[in-house]
Every structure is written in structure tokens, then in C-alpha cells.
Amino acid sequence: MRYHRDMNFTMIRNWVGQTGDDEFFEACDRHGIVVWQDFWLANPADGPDPDDDALFLRNARDFVRRIRSHPSVGLYCGRNEGFPPPALDAGIRAALAELHADIPTSRTRPGMS
């Protein structure tokens, strides 16, 4: 993270939520790097949707509870380059409204319609 800061980066994307370690978020906090936090949904063409929506949403809620105290979390994104399935989109939005309402949420990457 220090390397990112030294290169004047201000944001890093946790692509498809692949890094969940506390050390990642602590380093972002320490070096002033904002995290664009994806959930675990690959591109619609690249990966299947979860088989168990309830399990996915329980994991999402647990993860948000764990990271929401980090000042580096700046944006949640439901899916990489696409839209989450409707049930997951609704569940993610409801969880974020309850657990971390002051952080923006995007259904997909900014700029996509």
C-alpha cells in the first residue's frame, strides 16, 4: 500500500472481493488508500451465479460487519462488469442500507448503464 501511496494512487479496487484479510484494510487505512470493495460475483459471462442466495447474503452481511469500521472502505460494488441477480442485488442493497448506509453502492462499475 505504501507503494500505491507513493505513486499517488488514491483508490484500489478489491477486484471481485478477492482480498478479505484484515491486513489489507489496515494497510489501506494507514496509507490513506480508499477501497473500492466488490462482492464475489465475477462477470456474468465468466462465472456462475451462486447456487445459494441465502448463504451468499449471510456472507456479505458478515463481511460488511467486519470491514465497516475501516475508514478506507469507500464504495461497494455488487458485481464485476454486470448486474447482480435481482435477489442478490436487493439483498446486498438491504444489508448495506442497514449496516453501512453512509457508503455509496454501485450495482456495477461506474459508467455502465
Backbone as a chain_set.jsonl record, in Angstrom:
{"seq": "MRYHRDMNFTMIRNWVGQTGDDEFFEACDRHGIVVWQDFWLANPADGPDPDDDALFLRNARDFVRRIRSHPSVGLYCGRNEGFPPPALDAGIRAALAELHADIPTSRTRPGMS", "coords": {"N": [[0.816, -1.199, 0.0], [1.98, 1.181, 0.683], [3.587, 1.643, -1.519], [1.626, 2.082, -3.484], [0.564, 4.467, -2.432], [2.844, 6.089, -2.622], [2.95, 6.322, -5.362], [0.992, 8.074, -5.792], [-1.583, 7.037, -5.919], [-5.002, 6.96, -5.109], [-7.083, 5.274, -4.731], [-7.909, 1.821, -4.526], [-8.949, -1.123, -6.094], [-10.673, -3.799, -4.804], [-10.822, -6.347, -6.389], [-13.452, -8.308, -7.395], [-13.757, -8.973, -4.783], [-11.537, -10.391, -3.791], [-9.601, -10.154, -1.805], [-9.749, -10.502, 1.553], [-8.476, -10.115, 3.88], [-7.719, -8.795, 7.094], [-5.366, -7.35, 7.28], [-5.046, -6.171, 4.774], [-7.066, -4.145, 4.703], [-6.297, -2.688, 6.95], [-3.794, -1.755, 6.102], [-4.59, -0.128, 3.975], [-6.065, 1.764, 5.411], [-3.99, 2.902, 6.936], [-2.332, 4.06, 5.001], [-3.931, 5.783, 3.635], [-5.47, 4.979, 1.422], [-8.287, 4.564, -0.525], [-10.781, 2.044, -0.601], [-12.316, 0.302, -3.158], [-14.728, -1.81, -2.939], [-15.59, -4.83, -4.167], [-18.224, -7.288, -4.36], [-18.479, -10.887, -4.425], [-18.863, -11.685, -7.176], [-18.214, -12.65, -10.297], [-17.72, -11.527, -13.732], [-20.748, -11.745, -15.595], [-20.531, -13.474, -17.823], [-18.262, -14.901, -17.228], [-18.417, -16.318, -14.843], [-20.396, -18.446, -12.768], [-23.595, -17.694, -11.257], [-24.23, -17.611, -7.714], [-25.266, -20.665, -6.121], [-26.675, -20.684, -3.795], [-28.44, -18.315, -2.582], [-29.13, -17.321, -0.031], [-26.984, -18.109, 1.615], [-24.876, -16.71, 0.366], [-25.715, -14.06, 0.883], [-25.689, -14.028, 3.698], [-22.939, -14.302, 4.098], [-22.117, -11.917, 2.874], [-23.261, -9.988, 4.593], [-21.907, -10.608, 6.987], [-19.284, -10.024, 6.178], [-19.429, -7.254, 5.598], [-20.049, -6.303, 8.156], [-17.611, -6.845, 9.36], [-15.729, -5.24, 8.006], [-16.672, -2.63, 8.005], [-15.841, -0.76, 9.891], [-13.485, 0.249, 9.011], [-11.925, 3.12, 7.869], [-11.059, 3.285, 5.278], [-12.806, 2.021, 3.5], [-14.633, 2.821, 0.767], [-16.484, 2.469, -1.308], [-18.962, 0.227, -2.344], [-19.445, -2.43, -4.581], [-21.677, -4.303, -6.44], [-21.318, -6.308, -8.476], [-18.824, -7.436, -10.748], [-18.512, -5.812, -13.716], [-21.223, -6.091, -14.585], [-24.618, -6.85, -13.632], [-25.764, -7.806, -10.408], [-27.685, -10.815, -9.787], [-31.23, -10.317, -9.455], [-32.305, -11.002, -6.809], [-29.984, -11.126, -5.241], [-28.965, -8.564, -5.646], [-30.969, -6.99, -4.431], [-30.762, -7.995, -1.813], [-28.088, -7.364, -1.119], [-28.184, -4.565, -1.271], [-30.08, -4.043, 0.744], [-28.721, -5.029, 2.994], [-26.494, -3.308, 3.053], [-27.774, -0.846, 3.393], [-28.687, -1.147, 5.954], [-26.369, -1.805, 7.454], [-24.134, -0.255, 6.654], [-24.748, 2.376, 5.764], [-23.781, 4.89, 5.035], [-22.007, 4.717, 2.965], [-21.38, 4.791, -0.522], [-23.08, 2.777, -2.974], [-22.763, 0.749, -5.782], [-24.277, -0.933, -8.463], [-22.772, -2.033, -10.396], [-19.722, -1.507, -12.223], [-18.755, 1.929, -12.175], [-20.05, 4.086, -14.691], [-21.218, 2.221, -16.342], [-24.349, 1.427, -17.786]], "CA": [[0.0, 0.0, 0.0], [2.844, 2.354, 0.679], [3.982, 1.819, -2.914], [0.492, 2.732, -4.134], [0.519, 5.85, -1.946], [3.98, 6.809, -3.19], [2.652, 6.577, -6.77], [-0.143, 8.997, -5.768], [-2.868, 6.383, -6.072], [-5.912, 7.299, -4.019], [-8.076, 4.214, -4.598], [-7.555, 0.499, -5.017], [-10.133, -1.968, -6.238], [-10.594, -5.179, -4.318], [-11.486, -6.943, -7.538], [-14.31, -9.465, -7.1], [-13.637, -9.258, -3.357], [-10.569, -11.468, -3.611], [-8.802, -9.979, -0.593], [-10.588, -10.278, 2.717], [-7.617, -10.073, 5.059], [-7.715, -7.563, 7.882], [-4.13, -6.621, 6.98], [-5.288, -5.363, 3.574], [-7.826, -2.954, 5.085], [-5.464, -1.912, 7.874], [-2.775, -1.058, 5.308], [-5.28, 0.953, 3.263], [-6.333, 2.806, 6.417], [-2.73, 3.526, 7.35], [-1.712, 4.809, 3.909], [-4.892, 6.695, 3.023], [-5.948, 4.45, 0.147], [-9.704, 4.226, -0.474], [-11.06, 0.715, -1.164], [-13.497, 0.006, -3.977], [-14.962, -3.183, -2.499], [-16.518, -5.671, -4.914], [-18.659, -8.56, -3.79], [-17.834, -12.053, -5.042], [-19.566, -12.064, -8.389], [-17.415, -12.392, -11.494], [-18.502, -11.114, -14.894], [-21.798, -12.726, -15.87], [-20.09, -14.469, -18.801], [-17.099, -15.64, -16.729], [-18.621, -17.115, -13.652], [-21.8, -18.722, -12.467], [-24.205, -17.06, -10.097], [-24.242, -18.539, -6.575], [-26.37, -21.627, -6.015], [-27.374, -20.489, -2.525], [-28.522, -16.867, -2.347], [-29.156, -17.037, 1.407], [-25.608, -18.247, 2.106], [-24.129, -15.573, -0.174], [-26.104, -12.833, 1.591], [-25.161, -14.108, 5.071], [-21.512, -13.987, 3.998], [-21.993, -10.483, 2.574], [-23.555, -9.255, 5.828], [-20.783, -10.829, 7.914], [-18.115, -9.309, 5.672], [-19.655, -5.82, 5.801], [-19.887, -6.041, 9.596], [-16.197, -6.927, 9.713], [-14.884, -4.187, 7.411], [-17.305, -1.303, 8.018], [-15.152, 0.185, 10.786], [-12.271, 0.754, 8.351], [-12.199, 4.36, 7.136], [-10.65, 3.158, 3.883], [-13.886, 1.498, 2.656], [-15.241, 3.99, 0.149], [-17.507, 2.133, -2.297], [-19.301, -1.185, -2.529], [-19.902, -2.719, -5.937], [-22.35, -5.597, -6.392], [-20.801, -7.308, -9.411], [-17.831, -7.003, -11.714], [-18.938, -5.632, -15.103], [-22.565, -6.617, -14.821], [-25.546, -6.643, -12.538], [-26.064, -8.998, -9.605], [-29.052, -11.312, -9.955], [-32.148, -9.444, -8.699], [-32.417, -11.329, -5.379], [-28.733, -10.742, -4.585], [-28.892, -7.104, -5.676], [-31.857, -6.492, -3.379], [-30.207, -8.374, -0.517], [-26.879, -6.571, -0.875], [-28.615, -3.188, -1.001], [-30.726, -4.013, 2.062], [-27.676, -5.208, 4.014], [-25.693, -2.09, 3.129], [-28.617, 0.212, 3.963], [-28.757, -1.387, 7.4], [-25.082, -1.976, 8.131], [-23.097, 0.709, 6.267], [-25.568, 3.238, 4.904], [-23.112, 6.126, 4.627], [-21.049, 4.417, 1.898], [-22.06, 4.588, -1.808], [-23.205, 1.427, -3.519], [-22.981, 0.687, -7.215], [-24.625, -2.29, -8.884], [-21.726, -2.457, -11.326], [-18.672, -0.492, -12.251], [-19.239, 3.247, -12.59], [-20.017, 4.341, -16.129], [-22.062, 1.268, -17.067], [-25.779, 1.698, -17.601]], "C": [[0.856, 1.257, 0.0], [3.298, 2.664, -0.746], [2.859, 2.513, -3.691], [0.408, 4.209, -3.719], [1.64, 6.672, -2.569], [3.788, 7.114, -4.676], [1.446, 7.509, -6.922], [-1.474, 8.347, -6.136], [-3.732, 6.79, -4.884], [-6.945, 6.207, -3.779], [-7.512, 2.915, -5.157], [-8.824, -0.331, -5.062], [-9.832, -3.355, -5.698], [-11.442, -6.01, -5.273], [-12.169, -8.26, -7.172], [-14.121, -9.914, -5.642], [-12.599, -10.296, -3.003], [-9.702, -11.333, -2.368], [-9.722, -9.635, 0.561], [-9.801, -10.142, 3.998], [-7.707, -8.734, 5.771], [-6.5, -6.713, 7.555], [-4.285, -5.72, 5.757], [-5.972, -4.048, 3.946], [-7.042, -2.082, 6.056], [-4.398, -1.128, 7.124], [-3.405, 0.091, 4.516], [-5.594, 2.103, 4.205], [-5.068, 3.607, 6.707], [-2.166, 4.444, 6.27], [-2.691, 5.703, 3.148], [-5.375, 6.271, 1.652], [-7.411, 4.035, 0.313], [-9.921, 2.883, -1.173], [-12.387, 0.733, -1.922], [-13.742, -1.473, -3.743], [-16.02, -3.871, -3.345], [-17.03, -6.791, -4.02], [-18.183, -9.667, -4.718], [-18.584, -12.565, -6.249], [-18.724, -11.661, -9.591], [-18.327, -11.881, -12.608], [-19.564, -12.165, -15.168], [-21.366, -13.816, -16.851], [-18.97, -15.367, -18.268], [-17.377, -16.572, -15.565], [-20.087, -17.35, -13.386], [-22.291, -17.857, -11.31], [-24.208, -18.077, -8.956], [-25.462, -19.463, -6.613], [-27.233, -21.372, -4.794], [-27.372, -19.002, -2.178], [-28.457, -16.534, -0.865], [-27.752, -17.114, 1.999], [-24.759, -17.066, 1.63], [-24.435, -14.311, 0.635], [-25.687, -12.862, 3.053], [-23.674, -13.776, 5.078], [-21.299, -12.5, 3.737], [-22.228, -9.655, 3.839], [-22.411, -9.397, 6.833], [-19.56, -10.024, 7.485], [-18.258, -7.8, 5.898], [-19.503, -5.475, 7.282], [-18.408, -5.989, 9.979], [-15.403, -5.736, 9.192], [-15.442, -2.782, 7.575], [-16.621, -0.291, 8.934], [-13.876, 0.748, 10.163], [-12.593, 2.023, 7.569], [-11.83, 4.278, 5.66], [-11.769, 2.655, 2.974], [-14.669, 2.678, 2.092], [-16.37, 3.709, -0.818], [-17.716, 0.635, -2.28], [-19.847, -1.356, -3.933], [-20.446, -4.151, -5.965], [-21.758, -6.662, -7.284], [-19.791, -6.662, -10.346], [-18.461, -6.977, -13.111], [-20.269, -6.295, -15.429], [-23.419, -6.331, -13.611], [-25.691, -7.914, -11.725], [-27.455, -9.523, -9.975], [-29.988, -10.512, -9.048], [-32.232, -9.742, -7.203], [-31.153, -10.921, -4.626], [-28.585, -9.224, -4.562], [-29.746, -6.518, -4.558], [-31.297, -6.794, -1.997], [-28.963, -7.587, -0.147], [-27.271, -5.141, -0.505], [-29.27, -3.064, 0.374], [-29.69, -4.132, 3.172], [-26.867, -3.93, 4.175], [-26.494, -0.93, 3.71], [-28.691, 0.077, 5.48], [-27.41, -1.267, 8.082], [-24.038, -0.905, 7.822], [-23.698, 1.735, 5.306], [-24.855, 4.476, 4.39], [-22.096, 5.929, 3.506], [-21.809, 4.196, 0.589], [-22.044, 3.127, -2.24], [-23.473, 1.541, -5.003], [-23.337, -0.748, -7.568], [-23.526, -2.862, -9.765], [-20.677, -1.374, -11.355], [-19.245, 0.833, -12.721], [-19.082, 3.422, -14.093], [-20.844, 3.356, -16.932], [-23.514, 1.633, -16.819], [-26.552, 0.417, -17.426]], "O": [[0.5, 2.268, -0.606], [3.381, 3.831, -1.129], [3.119, 3.431, -4.47], [0.206, 5.086, -4.559], [1.426, 7.808, -2.992], [4.389, 8.054, -5.198], [0.942, 7.713, -8.027], [-2.388, 9.022, -6.61], [-3.227, 6.944, -3.772], [-7.614, 6.203, -2.745], [-6.747, 2.909, -6.121], [-9.667, -0.247, -4.169], [-8.858, -3.995, -6.092], [-12.601, -6.327, -5.005], [-11.529, -9.198, -6.698], [-14.304, -11.087, -5.317], [-12.756, -11.015, -2.016], [-9.121, -12.322, -1.921], [-10.394, -8.604, 0.548], [-10.378, -10.062, 5.083], [-7.763, -7.679, 5.139], [-6.587, -5.485, 7.551], [-3.717, -4.629, 5.712], [-5.519, -2.972, 3.557], [-7.12, -0.855, 5.983], [-4.121, 0.025, 7.456], [-2.812, 1.164, 4.403], [-5.417, 3.27, 3.856], [-5.086, 4.837, 6.719], [-1.588, 5.486, 6.578], [-2.33, 6.308, 2.138], [-5.66, 7.119, 0.806], [-7.734, 3.241, 1.196], [-9.318, 2.615, -2.212], [-13.427, 1.127, -1.393], [-13.029, -2.31, -4.297], [-17.204, -3.543, -3.257], [-16.373, -7.192, -3.059], [-17.531, -9.378, -5.721], [-18.904, -13.751, -6.333], [-18.544, -10.475, -9.866], [-19.546, -11.812, -12.448], [-19.311, -13.357, -14.991], [-21.792, -14.964, -16.722], [-18.748, -16.461, -18.787], [-16.628, -17.522, -15.338], [-20.928, -16.528, -13.749], [-21.507, -17.361, -10.5], [-24.19, -19.282, -9.206], [-26.538, -19.084, -7.077], [-28.39, -21.79, -4.75], [-26.432, -18.494, -1.565], [-27.8, -15.568, -0.477], [-27.376, -16.264, 2.805], [-24.006, -16.489, 2.414], [-23.524, -13.581, 1.024], [-25.357, -11.814, 3.607], [-23.198, -13.055, 5.955], [-20.399, -11.89, 4.315], [-21.473, -8.724, 4.121], [-21.999, -8.417, 7.454], [-18.882, -9.419, 8.315], [-17.314, -7.145, 6.34], [-18.894, -4.46, 7.621], [-18.005, -5.186, 10.82], [-14.491, -5.266, 9.87], [-14.729, -1.817, 7.302], [-16.806, 0.914, 8.766], [-13.252, 1.639, 10.74], [-13.454, 1.998, 6.69], [-12.252, 5.125, 4.873], [-11.683, 2.849, 1.761], [-15.287, 3.44, 2.836], [-17.148, 4.611, -1.129], [-16.758, -0.135, -2.209], [-20.619, -0.527, -4.415], [-19.76, -5.091, -5.563], [-21.699, -7.826, -6.886], [-19.901, -5.484, -10.686], [-18.892, -8.012, -13.621], [-20.401, -6.981, -16.443], [-22.993, -5.65, -12.679], [-25.739, -9.003, -12.297], [-28.307, -8.757, -10.425], [-29.573, -10.074, -7.975], [-32.23, -8.81, -6.399], [-31.234, -10.425, -3.502], [-28.129, -8.661, -3.567], [-29.29, -5.644, -3.82], [-31.351, -5.946, -1.106], [-28.798, -7.185, 1.005], [-26.752, -4.577, 0.458], [-29.039, -2.087, 1.086], [-29.766, -3.424, 4.176], [-26.583, -3.509, 5.297], [-25.943, -0.112, 4.448], [-28.752, 1.075, 6.198], [-27.309, -0.693, 9.167], [-23.147, -0.664, 8.637], [-23.215, 1.928, 4.19], [-25.287, 5.061, 3.396], [-21.397, 6.872, 3.134], [-22.804, 3.471, 0.59], [-21.134, 2.362, -1.919], [-24.31, 2.335, -5.433], [-22.752, -1.683, -7.021], [-23.383, -4.081, -9.855], [-20.746, -0.419, -10.581], [-20.129, 0.857, -13.578], [-18.107, 2.964, -14.689], [-21.147, 3.62, -18.096], [-23.858, 2.103, -15.735], [-27.771, 0.449, -17.258]]}, "num_chains": 1, "name": "protein.A"}
